[in-house]
Amino acid sequence: MAYILRSARWVAADVLHQVIAPGDTVIDATLGNGHDAAMLAQLVGESGHVIGFDIQPDAVERSTVSLAEKGLLARCSLYAMGHQHMADMVPEGTPVKAVVFNLGWLPGGNKSVTTLWETTRIAVETALNLIVPGGVVTICAYPGHEAGDRERCALTEYLSALRPQQFNVLHHRFINAGPGAPECFVIQKNPQ
């Protein structure tokens, strides 16, 4: 089969499959409908742990139901709180291998409730501090709406300023797909 260039979400998932191993602790910073949490729970296995966040209780409920149906809920701790508070729920000294963000609004939910750069910046900064050397942060951004475009622009500026001695930053986007196409950022903490 020929190689096919794929979507931002596919790139993020591919990176996570390469980095996460059974027994790891990972964070889903934006639970949404629980799809990423389920993938992460499968990757960390029975000995690993997924810590998930969403500011919308409906998203936490949807994720809880989905994970329970798949038999994965025991591997997860889910919190109805903003992702900017993630460090409060990670036990001190716990090595975090990956943090996953899907910015924007809850699919099938209220589109007026979106992630905002003011809190996303704190969450991304926290995530970069939490991950172990070799760990990754994946961020899928959706600039097809005003808040999403502002967030993507600010995120690009913020990540461009990270020191290359500490982090490698990849920005994946299809430049011919139009201005609202999803984009993926992958940040890896350099191994020490």
XYZ file of C-alpha atoms in Angstrom:
192
model
C 0.000 0.000 0.000
C 1.263 3.472 -0.841
C 1.961 5.984 1.914
C -0.900 8.444 2.402
C -0.619 11.856 4.030
C -3.185 11.912 6.813
C -5.135 14.260 9.055
C -3.982 16.169 12.119
C -5.811 13.711 14.398
C -4.166 10.741 12.699
C -0.704 12.282 13.117
C -1.331 12.874 16.826
C -2.559 9.292 17.318
C 0.402 7.874 15.386
C 2.865 9.760 17.600
C 1.080 8.576 20.749
C 1.210 4.957 19.570
C 4.985 5.304 19.114
C 5.629 6.924 22.513
C 3.214 5.400 25.041
C 3.914 1.988 26.577
C 2.029 -0.239 29.032
C 2.351 1.101 32.576
C 2.661 4.753 31.560
C 0.683 7.630 33.043
C -0.851 9.954 30.459
C -3.265 12.891 30.446
C -6.241 13.632 28.227
C -6.549 17.393 28.719
C -9.822 17.696 26.763
C -12.009 14.598 27.187
C -14.713 15.493 24.697
C -16.597 12.294 23.879
C -13.872 10.041 25.285
C -12.345 8.745 22.052
C -8.793 9.785 22.918
C -9.204 8.609 26.512
C -10.187 5.152 25.230
C -7.193 5.010 22.890
C -4.889 6.134 25.711
C -6.368 3.589 28.133
C -5.664 0.820 25.641
C -2.082 2.022 25.130
C -1.232 2.251 28.857
C -2.696 -1.187 29.538
C -3.954 -2.521 32.841
C -0.912 -1.237 34.728
C -1.084 2.305 33.353
C -3.265 5.269 34.143
C -5.158 7.946 32.198
C -6.022 11.211 33.928
C -8.701 13.120 32.021
C -10.149 16.619 32.212
C -13.010 18.548 30.715
C -14.660 21.725 31.929
C -18.046 20.430 30.758
C -19.657 17.822 33.044
C -21.492 16.440 29.986
C -18.146 15.561 28.389
C -16.980 13.783 31.529
C -20.255 11.844 31.652
C -20.032 10.864 27.967
C -16.430 9.768 28.441
C -17.272 7.794 31.579
C -20.046 5.901 29.791
C -17.870 5.208 26.743
C -14.921 3.973 28.816
C -17.170 1.795 30.995
C -18.745 0.194 27.899
C -15.256 -0.685 26.662
C -14.123 -2.041 30.046
C -11.465 0.669 30.371
C -12.839 2.911 33.128
C -10.779 1.306 35.921
C -7.612 2.657 34.246
C -8.901 6.215 34.275
C -9.513 9.107 36.655
C -11.785 11.735 35.108
C -12.341 15.255 36.412
C -14.914 17.903 35.556
C -12.468 20.775 35.738
C -10.421 22.967 33.449
C -7.227 21.492 32.043
C -5.248 24.413 33.483
C -5.588 22.619 36.846
C -4.110 19.303 35.670
C -1.057 19.491 37.936
C -3.368 19.498 40.969
C -4.626 16.008 40.104
C -1.323 14.343 39.135
C 0.283 12.744 42.189
C 3.589 14.454 42.952
C 6.543 12.712 41.358
C 4.402 10.787 38.853
C 6.195 10.549 35.498
C 3.816 11.638 32.718
C 4.607 10.246 29.264
C 2.078 12.161 27.170
C -0.555 14.895 27.302
C -3.241 15.135 24.614
C -5.245 18.236 23.663
C -8.078 18.594 21.161
C -8.964 22.260 21.191
C -12.283 23.827 20.247
C -15.744 22.718 21.295
C -17.330 19.465 22.420
C -18.447 17.541 19.318
C -22.240 17.419 19.447
C -22.277 19.958 22.277
C -22.737 23.686 22.697
C -20.494 25.386 20.128
C -20.439 28.608 22.136
C -18.339 26.822 24.795
C -14.795 26.499 23.454
C -11.308 26.200 24.773
C -9.682 29.604 25.263
C -6.057 30.597 24.893
C -5.945 32.138 28.372
C -6.494 28.746 30.019
C -4.997 26.614 27.246
C -1.672 28.478 27.615
C -1.513 27.605 31.308
C -2.439 23.992 30.539
C 0.176 23.637 27.779
C 2.861 25.186 29.996
C 1.866 22.789 32.787
C 1.930 19.833 30.395
C 5.431 20.728 29.201
C 6.587 20.782 32.823
C 4.909 17.458 33.652
C 6.158 15.290 30.792
C 9.301 13.234 31.192
C 12.248 13.541 28.792
C 11.185 11.804 25.587
C 7.529 12.427 26.442
C 5.175 14.294 24.144
C 2.341 16.788 24.095
C 0.012 16.564 21.102
C -2.346 19.418 20.298
C -4.979 19.351 17.573
C -6.196 22.867 16.830
C -9.285 23.771 14.853
C -8.982 27.277 13.360
C -12.285 27.066 11.461
C -13.999 29.401 13.943
C -12.952 32.735 15.444
C -11.939 31.490 18.911
C -10.131 28.520 17.371
C -8.166 30.698 14.974
C -7.116 33.047 17.791
C -6.053 30.054 19.869
C -4.089 28.495 16.995
C -2.265 31.785 16.270
C -1.318 32.280 19.917
C -0.278 28.635 20.225
C 1.962 28.905 17.155
C 3.660 31.986 18.583
C 4.081 30.398 22.034
C 5.494 27.108 20.728
C 7.825 28.883 18.275
C 9.544 30.511 21.256
C 10.351 27.231 23.054
C 14.070 26.613 23.379
C 15.227 23.896 20.921
C 17.665 22.645 23.556
C 14.622 21.615 25.620
C 11.898 20.781 23.097
C 11.386 19.716 19.509
C 8.196 21.160 18.015
C 6.447 19.856 14.906
C 3.577 21.720 13.199
C 1.578 19.576 10.775
C -0.937 21.220 8.475
C -2.178 20.854 4.952
C -1.392 24.227 3.378
C -3.795 23.653 0.475
C -6.785 22.534 2.581
C -8.146 25.997 3.302
C -7.908 28.289 6.314
C -10.108 26.240 8.672
C -8.411 22.850 8.295
C -7.330 21.151 11.532
C -3.658 21.433 12.473
C -1.501 19.284 14.724
C 1.325 20.368 16.987
C 3.629 17.776 18.535
C 6.068 18.847 21.234
C 8.644 16.398 22.530
C 10.783 17.084 25.554
C 14.347 16.373 24.546
C 15.826 13.305 26.229
C 18.449 14.407 28.761
